[in-house]
PDB file of C-alpha atoms in Angstrom:
ATOM      1  CA  MET N  33     -27.100   1.992  -0.485  1.00 68.00           C
ATOM      2  CA  ALA N  34     -25.618  -1.564   0.657  1.00 81.00           C
ATOM      3  CA  ASP N  35     -26.071  -1.968   4.372  1.00 87.00           C
ATOM      4  CA  LEU N  36     -22.707  -2.746   5.685  1.00 90.00           C
ATOM      5  CA  SER N  37     -24.002  -4.427   8.689  1.00 89.00           C
ATOM      6  CA  LYS N  38     -24.820  -7.502   7.252  1.00 92.00           C
ATOM      7  CA  PRO N  39     -22.431  -9.877   5.042  1.00 95.00           C
ATOM      8  CA  PHE N  40     -22.656  -9.460   1.435  1.00 96.00           C
ATOM      9  CA  ILE N  41     -21.963 -13.107   0.142  1.00 97.00           C
ATOM     10  CA  ILE N  42     -22.498 -14.918  -3.370  1.00 98.00           C
ATOM     11  CA  GLU N  43     -21.709 -18.479  -3.320  1.00 98.00           C
ATOM     12  CA  PRO N  44     -19.790 -20.308  -6.288  1.00 98.00           C
ATOM     13  CA  THR N  45     -21.058 -21.588  -9.222  1.00 97.00           C
ATOM     14  CA  LYS N  46     -18.996 -23.465 -11.813  1.00 96.00           C
ATOM     15  CA  GLU N  47     -18.349 -19.894 -13.603  1.00 97.00           C
ATOM     16  CA  THR N  48     -18.156 -17.300 -10.993  1.00 98.00           C
ATOM     17  CA  PRO N  49     -16.293 -16.921  -7.781  1.00 98.00           C
ATOM     18  CA  HIS N  50     -17.207 -17.136  -3.981  1.00 98.00           C
ATOM     19  CA  VAL N  51     -17.707 -13.543  -2.992  1.00 98.00           C
ATOM     20  CA  VAL N  52     -17.360 -12.620   0.718  1.00 98.00           C
ATOM     21  CA  MET N  53     -17.744  -9.181   1.769  1.00 97.00           C
ATOM     22  CA  ASP N  54     -18.166  -9.029   5.604  1.00 97.00           C
ATOM     23  CA  THR N  55     -17.113  -5.762   7.547  1.00 96.00           C
ATOM     24  CA  GLY N  56     -17.919  -7.509  11.297  1.00 94.00           C
ATOM     25  CA  ALA N  57     -15.749 -10.463  10.557  1.00 95.00           C
ATOM     26  CA  ASN N  58     -13.183  -8.036   8.412  1.00 94.00           C
ATOM     27  CA  ARG N  59     -13.107 -10.877   5.839  1.00 94.00           C
ATOM     28  CA  PHE N  60     -13.001  -9.647   1.836  1.00 98.00           C
ATOM     29  CA  GLU N  61     -12.316 -12.244  -0.650  1.00 98.00           C
ATOM     30  CA  VAL N  62     -12.671 -13.357  -4.069  1.00 98.00           C
ATOM     31  CA  THR N  63     -11.850 -16.988  -4.761  1.00 98.00           C
ATOM     32  CA  GLY N  64     -12.285 -19.829  -7.389  1.00 97.00           C
ATOM     33  CA  ARG N  65     -13.113 -19.101 -10.933  1.00 97.00           C
ATOM     34  CA  SER N  66     -14.437 -16.261 -12.532  1.00 98.00           C
ATOM     35  CA  PHE N  67     -15.696 -16.550 -16.243  1.00 97.00           C
ATOM     36  CA  PRO N  68     -19.306 -15.447 -16.008  1.00 96.00           C
ATOM     37  CA  LEU N  69     -21.285 -14.828 -19.412  1.00 93.00           C
ATOM     38  CA  ASN N  70     -22.019 -11.359 -18.044  1.00 96.00           C
ATOM     39  CA  ALA N  71     -18.760 -10.433 -15.766  1.00 96.00           C
ATOM     40  CA  LYS N  72     -20.111  -6.762 -15.420  1.00 96.00           C
ATOM     41  CA  GLY N  73     -23.674  -7.841 -14.292  1.00 97.00           C
ATOM     42  CA  PHE N  74     -22.153 -10.207 -11.969  1.00 98.00           C
ATOM     43  CA  TYR N  75     -19.709  -8.024 -10.210  1.00 98.00           C
ATOM     44  CA  THR N  76     -22.097  -4.715 -10.159  1.00 97.00           C
ATOM     45  CA  PRO N  77     -23.339  -5.440  -6.670  1.00 97.00           C
ATOM     46  CA  VAL N  78     -19.751  -6.050  -5.422  1.00 97.00           C
ATOM     47  CA  LEU N  79     -18.650  -2.890  -6.588  1.00 97.00           C
ATOM     48  CA  GLU N  80     -21.687  -0.948  -5.327  1.00 97.00           C
ATOM     49  CA  TRP N  81     -21.285  -2.551  -2.070  1.00 97.00           C
ATOM     50  CA  LEU N  82     -17.958  -1.459  -2.127  1.00 97.00           C
ATOM     51  CA  ASP N  83     -18.542   1.794  -3.307  1.00 97.00           C
ATOM     52  CA  ALA N  84     -20.531   2.210   0.309  1.00 96.00           C
ATOM     53  CA  TYR N  85     -17.529   0.564   2.062  1.00 97.00           C
ATOM     54  CA  VAL N  86     -15.087   2.986   0.629  1.00 97.00           C
ATOM     55  CA  GLU N  87     -17.277   5.722   2.618  1.00 95.00           C
ATOM     56  CA  ASN N  88     -16.886   3.970   5.884  1.00 94.00           C
ATOM     57  CA  PRO N  89     -14.014   1.580   5.920  1.00 97.00           C
ATOM     58  CA  ASN N  90     -12.803  -0.442   8.829  1.00 96.00           C
ATOM     59  CA  PRO N  91      -9.416   0.776  10.155  1.00 97.00           C
ATOM     60  CA  SER N  92      -7.642  -2.237   8.392  1.00 97.00           C
ATOM     61  CA  THR N  93      -8.736  -4.379   5.365  1.00 97.00           C
ATOM     62  CA  GLU N  94      -7.398  -7.441   4.300  1.00 97.00           C
ATOM     63  CA  PHE N  95      -8.488  -8.396   1.035  1.00 98.00           C
ATOM     64  CA  ILE N  96      -7.978 -12.050  -0.412  1.00 98.00           C
ATOM     65  CA  PHE N  97      -7.860 -13.018  -4.028  1.00 98.00           C
ATOM     66  CA  LYS N  98      -7.647 -16.538  -4.403  1.00 98.00           C
ATOM     67  CA  LEU N  99      -8.446 -17.293  -8.102  1.00 97.00           C
ATOM     68  CA  GLU N 100      -7.606 -20.324  -9.845  1.00 95.00           C
ATOM     69  CA  TYR N 101      -8.538 -18.859 -13.237  1.00 96.00           C
ATOM     70  CA  PHE N 102     -10.608 -15.392 -14.595  1.00 97.00           C
ATOM     71  CA  ASN N 103     -11.382 -14.171 -17.944  1.00 96.00           C
ATOM     72  CA  THR N 104     -10.963 -10.884 -19.491  1.00 95.00           C
ATOM     73  CA  PRO N 105     -14.213  -9.149 -18.543  1.00 96.00           C
ATOM     74  CA  SER N 106     -13.424 -10.434 -14.942  1.00 97.00           C
ATOM     75  CA  SER N 107      -9.984  -8.943 -14.860  1.00 97.00           C
ATOM     76  CA  LYS N 108     -11.597  -5.540 -15.547  1.00 97.00           C
ATOM     77  CA  SER N 109     -13.847  -6.052 -12.473  1.00 97.00           C
ATOM     78  CA  ILE N 110     -11.083  -7.317 -10.561  1.00 98.00           C
ATOM     79  CA  SER N 111      -9.313  -4.063 -11.457  1.00 98.00           C
ATOM     80  CA  ASP N 112     -12.333  -2.254 -10.378  1.00 98.00           C
ATOM     81  CA  ILE N 113     -12.340  -3.736  -6.900  1.00 98.00           C
ATOM     82  CA  LEU N 114      -8.511  -3.103  -6.367  1.00 98.00           C
ATOM     83  CA  LYS N 115      -8.970   0.597  -7.444  1.00 98.00           C
ATOM     84  CA  ARG N 116     -11.759   0.672  -4.522  1.00 98.00           C
ATOM     85  CA  MET N 117      -8.956  -0.637  -2.197  1.00 98.00           C
ATOM     86  CA  LYS N 118      -6.489   2.096  -3.310  1.00 98.00           C
ATOM     87  CA  ALA N 119      -9.156   4.756  -2.612  1.00 98.00           C
ATOM     88  CA  ILE N 120      -9.367   3.423   0.836  1.00 98.00           C
ATOM     89  CA  LYS N 121      -5.407   2.997   1.474  1.00 97.00           C
ATOM     90  CA  ASP N 122      -5.138   6.657  -0.155  1.00 97.00           C
ATOM     91  CA  SER N 123      -7.776   7.910   2.574  1.00 97.00           C
ATOM     92  CA  GLY N 124      -5.284   7.005   5.532  1.00 97.00           C
ATOM     93  CA  LYS N 125      -6.626   3.244   6.286  1.00 97.00           C
ATOM     94  CA  GLU N 126      -4.306   0.168   6.166  1.00 97.00           C
ATOM     95  CA  VAL N 127      -5.059  -2.057   3.370  1.00 98.00           C
ATOM     96  CA  LYS N 128      -3.521  -5.331   2.694  1.00 98.00           C
ATOM     97  CA  ILE N 129      -3.906  -7.560  -0.571  1.00 98.00           C
ATOM     98  CA  LEU N 130      -3.300 -10.885  -0.501  1.00 98.00           C
ATOM     99  CA  TRP N 131      -2.766 -12.469  -4.054  1.00 98.00           C
ATOM    100  CA  TYR N 132      -2.737 -16.526  -4.051  1.00 98.00           C
ATOM    101  CA  TYR N 133      -1.470 -18.478  -6.424  1.00 97.00           C
ATOM    102  CA  GLU N 134      -1.417 -22.280  -7.326  1.00 95.00           C
ATOM    103  CA  GLU N 135       2.079 -23.770  -6.843  1.00 91.00           C
ATOM    104  CA  ASP N 136       2.794 -23.741 -10.483  1.00 92.00           C
ATOM    105  CA  ASP N 137       0.639 -21.248 -11.811  1.00 94.00           C
ATOM    106  CA  ILE N 138       2.908 -18.586 -13.292  1.00 95.00           C
ATOM    107  CA  ASP N 139       0.191 -17.057 -15.149  1.00 96.00           C
ATOM    108  CA  ILE N 140      -1.979 -16.212 -12.110  1.00 97.00           C
ATOM    109  CA  LEU N 141       1.084 -14.776 -10.084  1.00 97.00           C
ATOM    110  CA  ASP N 142       1.998 -13.002 -13.077  1.00 97.00           C
ATOM    111  CA  LEU N 143      -1.427 -10.759 -13.351  1.00 97.00           C
ATOM    112  CA  GLY N 144      -1.123 -10.452  -9.563  1.00 98.00           C
ATOM    113  CA  HIS N 145       2.135  -8.542 -10.473  1.00 98.00           C
ATOM    114  CA  VAL N 146       0.580  -6.970 -13.303  1.00 98.00           C
ATOM    115  CA  PHE N 147      -2.731  -5.358 -11.044  1.00 98.00           C
ATOM    116  CA  SER N 148      -0.012  -4.674  -8.214  1.00 98.00           C
ATOM    117  CA  ARG N 149       1.560  -2.149 -10.675  1.00 98.00           C
ATOM    118  CA  THR N 150      -1.521  -1.041 -12.216  1.00 96.00           C
ATOM    119  CA  VAL N 151      -3.176   0.445  -8.934  1.00 97.00           C
ATOM    120  CA  ASP N 152       0.125   1.167  -7.604  1.00 97.00           C
ATOM    121  CA  MET N 153      -0.058  -1.308  -4.555  1.00 97.00           C
ATOM    122  CA  GLU N 154       2.107  -3.488  -2.556  1.00 97.00           C
ATOM    123  CA  PHE N 155       0.678  -6.990  -2.584  1.00 98.00           C
ATOM    124  CA  GLU N 156       1.473  -9.865  -0.666  1.00 98.00           C
ATOM    125  CA  PHE N 157       1.777 -13.258  -2.668  1.00 98.00           C
ATOM    126  CA  ARG N 158       1.208 -16.841  -1.405  1.00 97.00           C
ATOM    127  CA  GLU N 159       1.787 -19.735  -3.083  1.00 96.00           C
ATOM    128  CA  TYR N 160      -0.636 -22.604  -2.273  1.00 91.00           C
ATOM    129  CA  ASN N 161      -1.367 -26.010  -3.426  1.00 82.00           C
ATOM    130  CA  ASP N 162      -4.756 -27.561  -3.159  1.00 69.00           C
TER     131      ASP N 162
END
């Protein structure tokens, strides 16, 4: 069982995103690039942590996705993360999904809209320039 009292952090690499799950700071984010050789293996601990969080979430959860690029196996895991956020929302808690995309990156923006429809949740879309 995940220890929700401690932040769960995965430092980024060239192939994997920065992941922060911190109930105390109410900070949840996946940022960077996500194309690990084994996406399922990379995301399994994240999903296990979130499974525990779903059982006892904060009254309000804001989850930030700020991905420059992700591959198809990563998109399955992102969908799994979003399904857990939907479960929290369906339990009556407040959940906000912030989907960031680079100014000219229509692909990431479009994928955000697809995810939003797939999990039947409103996202807040925010443009950024790095």
